XYZ file of C-alpha atoms in Angstrom:
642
model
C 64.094 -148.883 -163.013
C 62.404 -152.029 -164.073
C 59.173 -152.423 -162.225
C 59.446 -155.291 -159.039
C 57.420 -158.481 -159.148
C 57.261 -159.086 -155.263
C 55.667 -162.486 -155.865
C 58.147 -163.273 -157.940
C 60.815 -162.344 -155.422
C 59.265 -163.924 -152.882
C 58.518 -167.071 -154.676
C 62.468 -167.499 -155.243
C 63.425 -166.257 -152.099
C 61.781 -169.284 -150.654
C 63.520 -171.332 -152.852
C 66.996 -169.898 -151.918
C 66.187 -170.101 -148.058
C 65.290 -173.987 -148.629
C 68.206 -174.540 -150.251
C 70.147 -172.980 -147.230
C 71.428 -169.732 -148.950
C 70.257 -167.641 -146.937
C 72.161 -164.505 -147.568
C 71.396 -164.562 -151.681
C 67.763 -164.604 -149.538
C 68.497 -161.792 -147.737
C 69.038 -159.821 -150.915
C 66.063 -160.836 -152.563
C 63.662 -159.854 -149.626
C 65.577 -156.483 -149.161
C 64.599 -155.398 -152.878
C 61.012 -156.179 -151.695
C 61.443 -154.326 -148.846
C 62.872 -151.064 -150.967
C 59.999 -151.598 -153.409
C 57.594 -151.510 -149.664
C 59.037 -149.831 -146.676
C 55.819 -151.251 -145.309
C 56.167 -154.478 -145.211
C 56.316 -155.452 -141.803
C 56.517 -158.853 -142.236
C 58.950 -159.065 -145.178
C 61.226 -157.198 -142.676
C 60.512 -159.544 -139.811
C 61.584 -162.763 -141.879
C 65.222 -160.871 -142.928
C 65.286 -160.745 -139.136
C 64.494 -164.393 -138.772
C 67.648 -165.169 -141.558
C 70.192 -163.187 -139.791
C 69.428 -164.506 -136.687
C 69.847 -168.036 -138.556
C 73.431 -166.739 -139.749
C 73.933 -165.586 -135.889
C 74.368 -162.138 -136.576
C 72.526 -160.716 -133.611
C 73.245 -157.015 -134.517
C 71.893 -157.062 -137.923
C 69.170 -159.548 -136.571
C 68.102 -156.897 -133.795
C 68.233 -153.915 -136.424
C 65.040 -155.507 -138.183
C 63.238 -156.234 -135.570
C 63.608 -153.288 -133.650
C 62.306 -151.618 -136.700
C 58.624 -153.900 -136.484
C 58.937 -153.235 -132.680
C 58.908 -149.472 -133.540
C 56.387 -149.960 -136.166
C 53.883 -151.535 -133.499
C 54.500 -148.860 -130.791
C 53.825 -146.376 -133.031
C 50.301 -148.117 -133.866
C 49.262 -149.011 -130.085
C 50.143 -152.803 -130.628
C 51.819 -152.625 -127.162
C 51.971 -156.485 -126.500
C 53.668 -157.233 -130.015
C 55.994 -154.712 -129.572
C 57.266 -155.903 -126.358
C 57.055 -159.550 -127.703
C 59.330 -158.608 -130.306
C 61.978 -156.856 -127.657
C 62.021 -159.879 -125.870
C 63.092 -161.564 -128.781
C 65.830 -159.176 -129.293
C 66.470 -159.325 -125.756
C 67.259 -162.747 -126.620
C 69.750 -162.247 -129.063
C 72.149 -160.342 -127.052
C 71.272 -159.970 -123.419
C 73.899 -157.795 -122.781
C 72.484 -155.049 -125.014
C 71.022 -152.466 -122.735
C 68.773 -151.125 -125.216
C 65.988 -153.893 -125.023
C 65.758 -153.625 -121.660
C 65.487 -150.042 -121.482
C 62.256 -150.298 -124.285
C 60.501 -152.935 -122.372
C 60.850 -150.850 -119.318
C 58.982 -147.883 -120.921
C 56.698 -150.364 -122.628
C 55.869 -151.618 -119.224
C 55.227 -148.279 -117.755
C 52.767 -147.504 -120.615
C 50.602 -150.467 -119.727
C 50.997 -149.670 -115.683
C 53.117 -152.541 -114.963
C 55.276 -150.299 -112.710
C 56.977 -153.381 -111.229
C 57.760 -154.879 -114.179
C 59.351 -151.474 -115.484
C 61.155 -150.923 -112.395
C 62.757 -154.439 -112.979
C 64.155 -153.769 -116.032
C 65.329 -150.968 -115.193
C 66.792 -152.000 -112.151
C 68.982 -154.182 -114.922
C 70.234 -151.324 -116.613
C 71.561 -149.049 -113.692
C 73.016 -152.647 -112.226
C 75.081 -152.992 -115.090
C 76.071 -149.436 -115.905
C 77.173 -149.438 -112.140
C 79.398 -152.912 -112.806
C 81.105 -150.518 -115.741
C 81.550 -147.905 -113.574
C 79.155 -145.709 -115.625
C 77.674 -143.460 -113.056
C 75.940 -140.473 -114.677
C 74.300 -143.392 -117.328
C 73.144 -145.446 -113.853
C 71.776 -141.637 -112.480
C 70.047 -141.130 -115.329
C 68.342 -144.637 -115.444
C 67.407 -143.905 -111.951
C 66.013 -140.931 -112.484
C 63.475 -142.558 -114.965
C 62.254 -145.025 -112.469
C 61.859 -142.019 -109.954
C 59.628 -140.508 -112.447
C 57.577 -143.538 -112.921
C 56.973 -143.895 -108.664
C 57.829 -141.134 -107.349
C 56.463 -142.570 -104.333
C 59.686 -145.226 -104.043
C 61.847 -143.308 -101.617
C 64.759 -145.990 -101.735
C 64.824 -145.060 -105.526
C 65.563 -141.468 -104.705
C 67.511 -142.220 -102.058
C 70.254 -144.029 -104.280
C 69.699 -141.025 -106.603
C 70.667 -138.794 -104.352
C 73.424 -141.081 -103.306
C 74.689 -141.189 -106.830
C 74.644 -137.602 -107.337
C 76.711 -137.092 -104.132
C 79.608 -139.608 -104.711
C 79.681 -137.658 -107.930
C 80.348 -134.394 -107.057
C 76.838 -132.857 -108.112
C 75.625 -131.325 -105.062
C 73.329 -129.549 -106.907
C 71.511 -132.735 -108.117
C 71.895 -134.365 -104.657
C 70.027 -131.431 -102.907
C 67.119 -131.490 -105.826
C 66.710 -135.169 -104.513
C 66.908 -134.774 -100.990
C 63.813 -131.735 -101.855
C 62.280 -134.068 -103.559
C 62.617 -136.569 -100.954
C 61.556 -134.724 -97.964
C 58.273 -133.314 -99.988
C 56.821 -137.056 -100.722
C 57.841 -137.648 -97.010
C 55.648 -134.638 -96.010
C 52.755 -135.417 -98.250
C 52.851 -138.964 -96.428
C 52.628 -137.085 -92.889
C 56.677 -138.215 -91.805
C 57.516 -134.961 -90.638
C 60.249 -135.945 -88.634
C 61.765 -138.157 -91.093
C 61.322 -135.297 -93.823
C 63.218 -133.047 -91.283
C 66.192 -135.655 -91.076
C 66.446 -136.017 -94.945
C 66.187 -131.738 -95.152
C 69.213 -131.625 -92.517
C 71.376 -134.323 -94.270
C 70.946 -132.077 -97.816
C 71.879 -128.954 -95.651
C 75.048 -130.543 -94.430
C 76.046 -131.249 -98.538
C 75.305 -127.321 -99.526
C 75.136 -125.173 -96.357
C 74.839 -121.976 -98.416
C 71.353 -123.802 -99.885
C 68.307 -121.482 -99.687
C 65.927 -123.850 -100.439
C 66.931 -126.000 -98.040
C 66.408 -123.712 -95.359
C 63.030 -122.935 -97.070
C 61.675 -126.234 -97.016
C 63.081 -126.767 -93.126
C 61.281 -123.794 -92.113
C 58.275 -124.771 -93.900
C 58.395 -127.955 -92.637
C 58.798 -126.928 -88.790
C 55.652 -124.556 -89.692
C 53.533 -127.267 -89.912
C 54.763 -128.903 -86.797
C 54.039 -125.749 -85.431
C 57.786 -125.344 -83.930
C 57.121 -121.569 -85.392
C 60.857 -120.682 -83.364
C 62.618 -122.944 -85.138
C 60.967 -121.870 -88.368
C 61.793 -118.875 -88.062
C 65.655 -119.140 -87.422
C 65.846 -120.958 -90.643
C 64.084 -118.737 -93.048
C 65.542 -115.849 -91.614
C 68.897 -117.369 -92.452
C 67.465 -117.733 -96.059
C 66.561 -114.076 -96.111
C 69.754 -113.281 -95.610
C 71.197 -115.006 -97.910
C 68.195 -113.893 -100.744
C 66.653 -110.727 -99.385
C 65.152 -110.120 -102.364
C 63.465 -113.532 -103.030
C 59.208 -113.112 -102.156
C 58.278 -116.441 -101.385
C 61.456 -116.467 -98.687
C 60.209 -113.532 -97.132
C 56.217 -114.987 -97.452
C 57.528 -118.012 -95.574
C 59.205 -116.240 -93.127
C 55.729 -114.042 -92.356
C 53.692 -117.030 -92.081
C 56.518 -118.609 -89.000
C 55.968 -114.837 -87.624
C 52.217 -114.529 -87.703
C 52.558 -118.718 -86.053
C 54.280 -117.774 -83.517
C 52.049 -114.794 -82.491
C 55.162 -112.222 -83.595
C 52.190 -109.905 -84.931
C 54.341 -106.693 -85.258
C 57.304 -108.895 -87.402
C 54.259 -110.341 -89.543
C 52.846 -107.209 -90.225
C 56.257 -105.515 -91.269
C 56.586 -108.412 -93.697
C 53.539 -108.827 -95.287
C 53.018 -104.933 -95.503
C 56.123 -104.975 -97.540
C 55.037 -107.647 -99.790
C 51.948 -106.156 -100.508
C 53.710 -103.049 -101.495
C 55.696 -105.102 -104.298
C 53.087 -106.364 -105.629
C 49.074 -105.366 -104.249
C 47.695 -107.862 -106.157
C 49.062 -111.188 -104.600
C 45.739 -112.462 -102.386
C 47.498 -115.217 -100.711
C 49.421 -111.815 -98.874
C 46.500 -110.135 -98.395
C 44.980 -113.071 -97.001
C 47.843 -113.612 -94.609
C 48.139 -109.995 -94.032
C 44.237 -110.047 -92.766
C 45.044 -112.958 -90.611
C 47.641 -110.558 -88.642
C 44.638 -108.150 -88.815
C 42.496 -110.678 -86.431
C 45.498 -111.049 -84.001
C 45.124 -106.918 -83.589
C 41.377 -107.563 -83.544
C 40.861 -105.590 -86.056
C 37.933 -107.243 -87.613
C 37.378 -104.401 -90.404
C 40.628 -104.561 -91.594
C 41.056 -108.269 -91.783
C 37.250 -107.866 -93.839
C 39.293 -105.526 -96.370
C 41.839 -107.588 -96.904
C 39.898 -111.065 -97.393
C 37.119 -109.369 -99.508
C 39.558 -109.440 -103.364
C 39.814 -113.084 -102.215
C 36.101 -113.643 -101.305
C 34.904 -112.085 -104.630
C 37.264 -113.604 -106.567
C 36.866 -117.465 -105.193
C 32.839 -116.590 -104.956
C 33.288 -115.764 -109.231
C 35.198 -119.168 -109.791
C 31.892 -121.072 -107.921
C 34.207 -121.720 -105.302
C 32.103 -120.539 -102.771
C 33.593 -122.998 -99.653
C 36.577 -121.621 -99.445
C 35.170 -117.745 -99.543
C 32.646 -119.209 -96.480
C 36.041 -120.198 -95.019
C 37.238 -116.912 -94.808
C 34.520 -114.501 -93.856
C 33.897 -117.503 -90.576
C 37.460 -116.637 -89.618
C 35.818 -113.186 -88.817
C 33.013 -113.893 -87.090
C 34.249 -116.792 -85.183
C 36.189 -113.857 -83.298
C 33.319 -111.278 -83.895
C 29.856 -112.730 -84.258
C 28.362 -109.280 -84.645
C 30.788 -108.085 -87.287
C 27.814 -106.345 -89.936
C 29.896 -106.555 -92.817
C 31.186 -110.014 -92.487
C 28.109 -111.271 -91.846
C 26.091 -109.521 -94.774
C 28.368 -110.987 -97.162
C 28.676 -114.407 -95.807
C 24.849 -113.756 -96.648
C 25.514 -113.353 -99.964
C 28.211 -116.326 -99.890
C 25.628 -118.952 -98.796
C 22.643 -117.732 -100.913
C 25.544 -118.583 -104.015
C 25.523 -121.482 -102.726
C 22.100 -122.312 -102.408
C 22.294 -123.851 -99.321
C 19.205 -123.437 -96.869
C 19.947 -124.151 -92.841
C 23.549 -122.061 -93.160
C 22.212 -119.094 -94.631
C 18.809 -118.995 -92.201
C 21.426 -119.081 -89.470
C 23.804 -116.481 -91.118
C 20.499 -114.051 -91.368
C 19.424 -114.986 -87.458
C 23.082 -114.069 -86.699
C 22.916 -110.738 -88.956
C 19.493 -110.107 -87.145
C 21.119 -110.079 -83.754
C 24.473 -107.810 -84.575
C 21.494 -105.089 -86.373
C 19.742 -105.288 -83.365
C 22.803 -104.923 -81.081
C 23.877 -101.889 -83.159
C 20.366 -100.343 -83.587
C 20.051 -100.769 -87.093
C 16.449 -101.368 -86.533
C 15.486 -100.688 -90.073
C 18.171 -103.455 -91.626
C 17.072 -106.104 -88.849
C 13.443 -105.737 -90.067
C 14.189 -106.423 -93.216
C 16.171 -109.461 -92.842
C 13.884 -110.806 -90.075
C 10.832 -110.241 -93.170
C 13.423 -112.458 -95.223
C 13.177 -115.465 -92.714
C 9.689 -115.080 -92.485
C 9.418 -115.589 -96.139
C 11.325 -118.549 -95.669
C 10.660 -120.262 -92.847
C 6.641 -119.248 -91.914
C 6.072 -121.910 -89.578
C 8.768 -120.582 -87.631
C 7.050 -118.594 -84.782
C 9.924 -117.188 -83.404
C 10.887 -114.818 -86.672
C 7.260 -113.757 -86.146
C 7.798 -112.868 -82.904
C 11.357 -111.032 -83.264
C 9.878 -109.368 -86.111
C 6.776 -107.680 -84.571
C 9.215 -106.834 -81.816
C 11.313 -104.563 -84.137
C 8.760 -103.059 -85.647
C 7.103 -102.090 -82.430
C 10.865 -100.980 -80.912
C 11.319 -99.477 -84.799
C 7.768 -97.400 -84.232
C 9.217 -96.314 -80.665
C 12.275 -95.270 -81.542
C 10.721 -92.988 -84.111
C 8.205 -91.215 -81.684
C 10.919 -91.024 -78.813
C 13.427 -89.652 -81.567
C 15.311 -93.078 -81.789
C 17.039 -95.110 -79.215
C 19.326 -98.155 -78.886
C 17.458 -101.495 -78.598
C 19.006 -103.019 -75.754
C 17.868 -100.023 -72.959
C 14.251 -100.695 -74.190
C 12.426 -103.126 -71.325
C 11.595 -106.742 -72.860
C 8.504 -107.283 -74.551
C 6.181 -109.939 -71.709
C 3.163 -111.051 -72.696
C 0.657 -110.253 -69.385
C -2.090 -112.643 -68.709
C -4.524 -110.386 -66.318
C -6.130 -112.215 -63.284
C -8.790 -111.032 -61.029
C -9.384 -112.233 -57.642
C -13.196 -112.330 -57.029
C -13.120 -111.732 -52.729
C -16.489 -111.024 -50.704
C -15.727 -109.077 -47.664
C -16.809 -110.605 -44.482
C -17.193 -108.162 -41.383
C -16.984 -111.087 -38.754
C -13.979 -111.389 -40.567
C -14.740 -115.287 -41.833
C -12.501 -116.229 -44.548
C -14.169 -115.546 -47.591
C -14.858 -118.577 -50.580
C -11.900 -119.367 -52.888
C -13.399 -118.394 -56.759
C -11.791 -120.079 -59.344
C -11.004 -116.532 -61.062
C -7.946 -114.878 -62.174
C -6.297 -112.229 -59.833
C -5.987 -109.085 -60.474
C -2.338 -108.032 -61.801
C -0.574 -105.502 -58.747
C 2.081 -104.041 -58.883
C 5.207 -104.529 -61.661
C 5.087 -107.399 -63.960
C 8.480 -108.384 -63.458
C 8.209 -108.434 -59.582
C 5.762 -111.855 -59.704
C 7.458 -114.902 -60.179
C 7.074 -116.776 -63.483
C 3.997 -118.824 -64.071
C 5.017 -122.990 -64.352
C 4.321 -124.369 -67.689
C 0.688 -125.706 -68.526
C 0.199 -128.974 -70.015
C 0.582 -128.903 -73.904
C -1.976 -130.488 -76.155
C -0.101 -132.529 -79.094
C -1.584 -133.549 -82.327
C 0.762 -136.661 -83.897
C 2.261 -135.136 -87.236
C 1.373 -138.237 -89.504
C 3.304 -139.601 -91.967
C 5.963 -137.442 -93.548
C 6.885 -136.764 -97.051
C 10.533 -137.218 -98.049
C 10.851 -133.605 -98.470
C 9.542 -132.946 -94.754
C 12.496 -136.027 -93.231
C 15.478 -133.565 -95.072
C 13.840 -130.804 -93.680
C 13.798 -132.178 -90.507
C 17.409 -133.931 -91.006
C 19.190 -131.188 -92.375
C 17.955 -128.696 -89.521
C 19.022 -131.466 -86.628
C 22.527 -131.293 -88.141
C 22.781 -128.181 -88.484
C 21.960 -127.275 -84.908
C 24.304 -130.260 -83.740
C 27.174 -128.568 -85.532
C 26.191 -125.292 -83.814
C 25.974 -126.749 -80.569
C 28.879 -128.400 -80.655
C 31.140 -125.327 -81.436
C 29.231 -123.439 -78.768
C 26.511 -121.471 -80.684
C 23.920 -122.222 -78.190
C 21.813 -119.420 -80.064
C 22.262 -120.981 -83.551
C 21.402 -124.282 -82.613
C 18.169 -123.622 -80.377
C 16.907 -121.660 -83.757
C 17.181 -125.107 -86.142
C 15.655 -127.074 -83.164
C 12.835 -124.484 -82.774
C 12.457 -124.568 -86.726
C 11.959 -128.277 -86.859
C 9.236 -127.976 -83.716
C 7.511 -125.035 -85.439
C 6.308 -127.637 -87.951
C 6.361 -131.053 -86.474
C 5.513 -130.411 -82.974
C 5.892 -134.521 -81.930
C 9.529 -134.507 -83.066
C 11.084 -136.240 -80.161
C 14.799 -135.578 -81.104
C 14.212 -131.486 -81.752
C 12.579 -131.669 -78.459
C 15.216 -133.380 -76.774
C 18.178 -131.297 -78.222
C 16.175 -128.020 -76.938
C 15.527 -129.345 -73.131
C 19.654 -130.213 -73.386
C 20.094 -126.645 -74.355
C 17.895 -125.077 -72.157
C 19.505 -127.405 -69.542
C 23.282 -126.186 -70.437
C 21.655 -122.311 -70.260
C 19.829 -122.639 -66.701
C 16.723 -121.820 -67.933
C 14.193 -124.209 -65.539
C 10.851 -122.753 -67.273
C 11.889 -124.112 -70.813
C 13.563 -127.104 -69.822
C 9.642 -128.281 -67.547
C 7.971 -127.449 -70.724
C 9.503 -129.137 -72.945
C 9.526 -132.192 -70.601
C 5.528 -131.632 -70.817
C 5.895 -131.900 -74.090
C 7.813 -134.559 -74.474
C 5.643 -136.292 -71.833
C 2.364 -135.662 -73.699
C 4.423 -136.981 -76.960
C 5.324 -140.061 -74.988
C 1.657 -140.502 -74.206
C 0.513 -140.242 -77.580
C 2.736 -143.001 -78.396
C 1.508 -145.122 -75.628
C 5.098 -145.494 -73.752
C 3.399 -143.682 -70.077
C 6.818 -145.154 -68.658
C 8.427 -142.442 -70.354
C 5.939 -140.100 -70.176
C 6.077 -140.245 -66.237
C 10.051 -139.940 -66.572
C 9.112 -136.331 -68.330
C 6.471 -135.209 -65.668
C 8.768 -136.229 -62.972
C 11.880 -134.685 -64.808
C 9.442 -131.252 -65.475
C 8.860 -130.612 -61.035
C 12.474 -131.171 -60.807
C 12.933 -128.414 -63.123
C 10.082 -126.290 -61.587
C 8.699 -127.253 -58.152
C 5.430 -125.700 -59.594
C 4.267 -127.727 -62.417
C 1.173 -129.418 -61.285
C 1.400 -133.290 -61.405
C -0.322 -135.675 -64.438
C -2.677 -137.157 -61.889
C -6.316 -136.423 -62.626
C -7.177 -135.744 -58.668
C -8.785 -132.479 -58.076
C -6.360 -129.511 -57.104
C -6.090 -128.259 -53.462
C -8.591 -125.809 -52.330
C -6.083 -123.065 -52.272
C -5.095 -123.510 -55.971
C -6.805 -121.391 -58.112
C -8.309 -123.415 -61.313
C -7.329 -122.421 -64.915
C -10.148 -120.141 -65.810
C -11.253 -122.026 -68.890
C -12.662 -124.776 -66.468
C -14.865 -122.289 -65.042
C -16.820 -120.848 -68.234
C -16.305 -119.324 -71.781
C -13.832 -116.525 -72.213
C -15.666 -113.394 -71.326
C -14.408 -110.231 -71.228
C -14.588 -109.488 -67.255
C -14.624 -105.829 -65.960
C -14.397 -104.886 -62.371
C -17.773 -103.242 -62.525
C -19.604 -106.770 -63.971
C -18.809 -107.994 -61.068
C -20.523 -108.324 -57.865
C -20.067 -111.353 -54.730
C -22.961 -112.329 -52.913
C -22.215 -114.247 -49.451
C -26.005 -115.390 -48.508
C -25.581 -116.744 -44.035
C -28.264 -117.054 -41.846
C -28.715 -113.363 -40.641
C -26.103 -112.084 -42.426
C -26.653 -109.402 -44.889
C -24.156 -108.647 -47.557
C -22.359 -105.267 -47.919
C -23.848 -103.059 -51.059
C -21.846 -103.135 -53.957
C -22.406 -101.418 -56.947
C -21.676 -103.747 -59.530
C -24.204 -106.273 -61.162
C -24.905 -109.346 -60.053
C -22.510 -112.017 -60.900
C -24.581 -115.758 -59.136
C -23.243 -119.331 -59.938
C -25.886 -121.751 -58.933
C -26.502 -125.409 -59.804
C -29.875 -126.103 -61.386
C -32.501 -127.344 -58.821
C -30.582 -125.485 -56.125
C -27.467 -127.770 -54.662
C -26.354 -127.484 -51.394
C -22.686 -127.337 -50.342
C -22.325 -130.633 -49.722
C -22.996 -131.380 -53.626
C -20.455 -128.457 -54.715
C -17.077 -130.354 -55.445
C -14.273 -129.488 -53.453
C -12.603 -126.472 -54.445
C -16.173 -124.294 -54.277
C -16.679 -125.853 -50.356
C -14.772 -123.574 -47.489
C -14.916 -125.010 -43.965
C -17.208 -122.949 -41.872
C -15.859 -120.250 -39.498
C -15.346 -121.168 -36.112
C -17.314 -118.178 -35.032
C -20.005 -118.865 -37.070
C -20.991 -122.933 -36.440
C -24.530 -122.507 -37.444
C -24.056 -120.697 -41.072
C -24.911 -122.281 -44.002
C -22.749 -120.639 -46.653
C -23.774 -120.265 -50.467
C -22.326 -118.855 -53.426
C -23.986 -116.373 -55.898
C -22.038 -115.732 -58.688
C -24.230 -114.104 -61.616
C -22.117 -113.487 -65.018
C -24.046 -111.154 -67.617
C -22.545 -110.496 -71.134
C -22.273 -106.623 -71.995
């Protein structure tokens, strides 16, 4: 074959067009064309001549092989201006239409698809071309699957057909993007009008019972999908379905029958074992439901998916919040996940169900844990040298549950200082400490003193998460009711920034919703010293008052001297000295009036220079005795260190 000159060709190819004979043309162009299947513009002008001669077929051919060519390549916009050119051609060719439609959907033009689409199944309708019209429609389903009237006609379509089949796929289809968009009831109606086509349809009956589950109308669930069993006793997911409008519906024996079975066919299917643990809580039967959620736990904890396996264990100790096993591995769960106030409270909460249960050894070790992590938090201290004193106890006594032990009180010892009088005058009130009679428990409790607060500064931005992480934290707690959770990240935050209004705030609210009167007057002191810190005494007055409503006792802010028959903190009196009963000795000097003998030594209090009573202040001054006018009373009160 003798070798092609394609400038040549195309040199007399022009000529030939010019001359208006276009089909010798034609023949030229297609040898260049054989010589250069690639010649995408060569091709494009023998397009151009036939559509000259008004041959629209042959002039389409061509082009639809360029339009090809630049689809291929990514050229989207030249390929779809070259269909639109064919388009023009022959607009009742349903091909072009169809291309630009997909072309459109490529670029995300979904309305311009769906338009030219909308062509197609228009005019295969007109010619009475159904199942071509279904399967346009089907495409622009696929495209929005969201466009319900699309489906709808589908489904339409399929029914005036004959295909039930089809129509019931549609109305599935249907009622699911209904369900997704939260139109239950309108999902329900669609369900019902595909049950009426295909009565004998299990999925059908499926999807209505699943969709009454999640309205909850567990009866009505239930009648459907055991209607489906019937029909396919054999069929897992029917039976699953029907367990899950059991366990719903608080059926707990029918659940269990169900989901024991399924587990039997196949042990390994977790979602079963997770519903079969749910039936498990209903029994309370907290260590079973633990068994059955643990394959689940492990495996969501080994795909980092550590959430969801949270999820789970909390179902357990929502219902049980001493449950050892649950709680030791939500441990576990929120030390994966690295997240700080959640596991502190998960190991508080673990603390509490070892101490409940005696496991003295196992709280002590978790209450060193939150000591390592939190050291500013006093109250781990505290917990934790109780335990280890109970722990000590029990092993002397030969072991004994925590809870019949009495409660640890810390015992302030007071002595009253009293000089007898044998004409039986009332004897001088001492500022000193009584001595401690009779049973702790029997005296009533002590009103908060006034707290001294140092302002915390200004804080780094690690210290404001700290502080922000624990106040959510113990809001989330207290609003589901875990008074105990929540007073722990309040007391956490307090621990370190003793001025924190909000902390203090939360904890008087708690205190508040728990009855306790002490805690809720202290931390109104507090919060009144914090107020006066900050100069607002407005506020701070609000807390005093807010304090004596709490407790009756708690001396006022005024800086008037206390009645004489208040006894004065013993730190306004002099330096803590150990005091012993034998150091101490009352002298009562009156004018012919001798003193009993005492044994101990001397213990004098006198002013330098000598001052008489009417220099003492006011709480060291008694009023004379009546049967005494002409005494003159002084006090001798002599203090020697051992």
């Amino acid at each position: 074959m003798a070798k092609v000159n394609p400038v040549k060709l195309k040199q007399d190819a022009d000529k030939l067009e010019k001359s208006g004979k276009l089909d010798q043309a034609i023949v030229l162009y297609r040898q260049i064309v054989e010589d250069n299947p690639r010649d995408w513009n060569t091709i494009n002008k023998i397009g151009d001549l036939f559509a000259k001669l008004s041959k629209p077929r042959e002039a389409g051919a061509e082009y639809a092989k360029v339009a090809d060519f630049y689809t291929r390549d990514g050229f989207l916009l030249k390929a779809i201006a070259i269909w639109k050119k064919i388009n023009k051609l022959d607009a009742s060719a349903m091909e072009p239409y169809l291309q630009l439609a997909e072309l459109y959907a490529k670029q995300g033009l979904m309305m311009e698809a769906k338009s030219q689409y909308q062509i197609v199944v228009d005019e295969h309708i007109k010619r009475g071309k159904n199942r071509e019209a279904g399967d346009v429609l089907k495409k622009m389903a696929e495209i929005d699957p969201g466009d319900l009237k699309i489906r709808s006609k589908l489904a339409d379509l399929y029914t005036r057909e004959g295909s039930s089949d089809k129509a019931v796929e549609e109305h599935i289809a249907i009622a699911e993007e209904l369900n997704k968009k939260g139109h239950l009831a309108e999902a329900l109606q669609v369900l019902e009008k595909g049950l009426k086509l295909d009565p004998r349809s299990v999925r059908l009956r499926v999807e209505l019972g699943r969709t009454h589950t999640v309205q909850k109308n567990y009866e009505k669930a239930a009648q459907y999908l055991e209607e489906a069993v019937r029909h396919a006793p054999g069929d897992m997911e029917v039976l699953a379905r029907l367990g899950e409008a059991y366990l719903g519906g608080r059926k707990v024996e029918e659940a269990e029958a169900i989901f024991r079975r399924l587990i039997d066919l196949n042990p390994g299917d977790e979602d079963n074992r997770i519903l079969m643990g749910r039936v498990c809580l209903l029994r309370d039967d907290f260590d079973g439901a633990y068994e059955h959620f643990l394959p689940a736990v492990d495996r969501l904890l080994a795909q980092r998916d550590a959430e969801r396996a949270a999820a789970l264990l909390q179902q357990i100790t929502q219902r049980d919040a001493t449950h050892v096993p649950s709680l030791a591995k939500l441990v576990d769960v929120y030390k994966a996940l690295q997240k700080e106030a959640p596991l502190l409270a998960a190991c508080s909460q673990l603390t509490e169900a070892y101490i409940k249960k005696s496991q003295l050894a196992e709280a002590a070790s978790v209450l060193e844990f939150l000591v390592s992590r939190e050291p500013f938090n006093q109250q781990h201290k505290t917990k934790l040298e109780m335990v280890r004193g109970r722990l000590g106890g029990a092993g002397a006594r030969g072991g004994g549950a925590l809870e019949d032990a009495p409660p640890l009180e810390m015992v302030e010892e007071e002595f009253e200082l009293d000089a007898p009088d044998p004409a039986g005058a009332p004897p001088p009130a001492f500022p000193a400490r009584r001595a401690a009679a009779g049973p702790v428990s029997a005296a009533p409790p002590a009103p908060p003193k006034r707290p001294s607060i140092t302002a915390s500064g200004p804080l780094s931005d690690e210290e404001k998460e700290f502080i922000e992480e624990h106040l959510a934290e113990g809001k989330v707690f207290r609003k589901y009711g875990l008074v105990d959770k929540a007073v722990d990240q309040f007391e956490a935050v307090v621990a370190r920034f003793p001025d924190n209004v909000e902390a203090r705030q939360e904890l008087k609210d708690l205190f508040k919703e728990k009855g306790q009167a002490e805690k809720v007057a202290e931390q109104s002191l507090v919060l009144a010293e914090i107020f006066r810190l900050k100069g607002d005494e407005a506020a701070a007055q609000a807390q005093d008052a807010e304090a004596r409503s709490a407790m009756p006792e708690v001396a006022p802010a005024a800086s008037a001297p206390p009645p004489v028959e208040e006894e004065l903190p013993l730190e306004d009196v002099a330096p803590e000295i150990p005091i012993h009963a034998d150091d101490i000795t009352v002298e009562v000097e009156e004018a012919g009036i001798e003193p009993p003998p005492t044994s101990a030594e001397a213990f004098e209090f006198e002013e330098e220079g000598g001052a008489s009573a009417e220099e003492l202040p006011d709480p060291f001054i008694d009023e004379p005795s009546p049967e005494l006018p002409a005494a003159e009373m002084g006090v001798n009160v002599d203090q020697e260190e051992e």
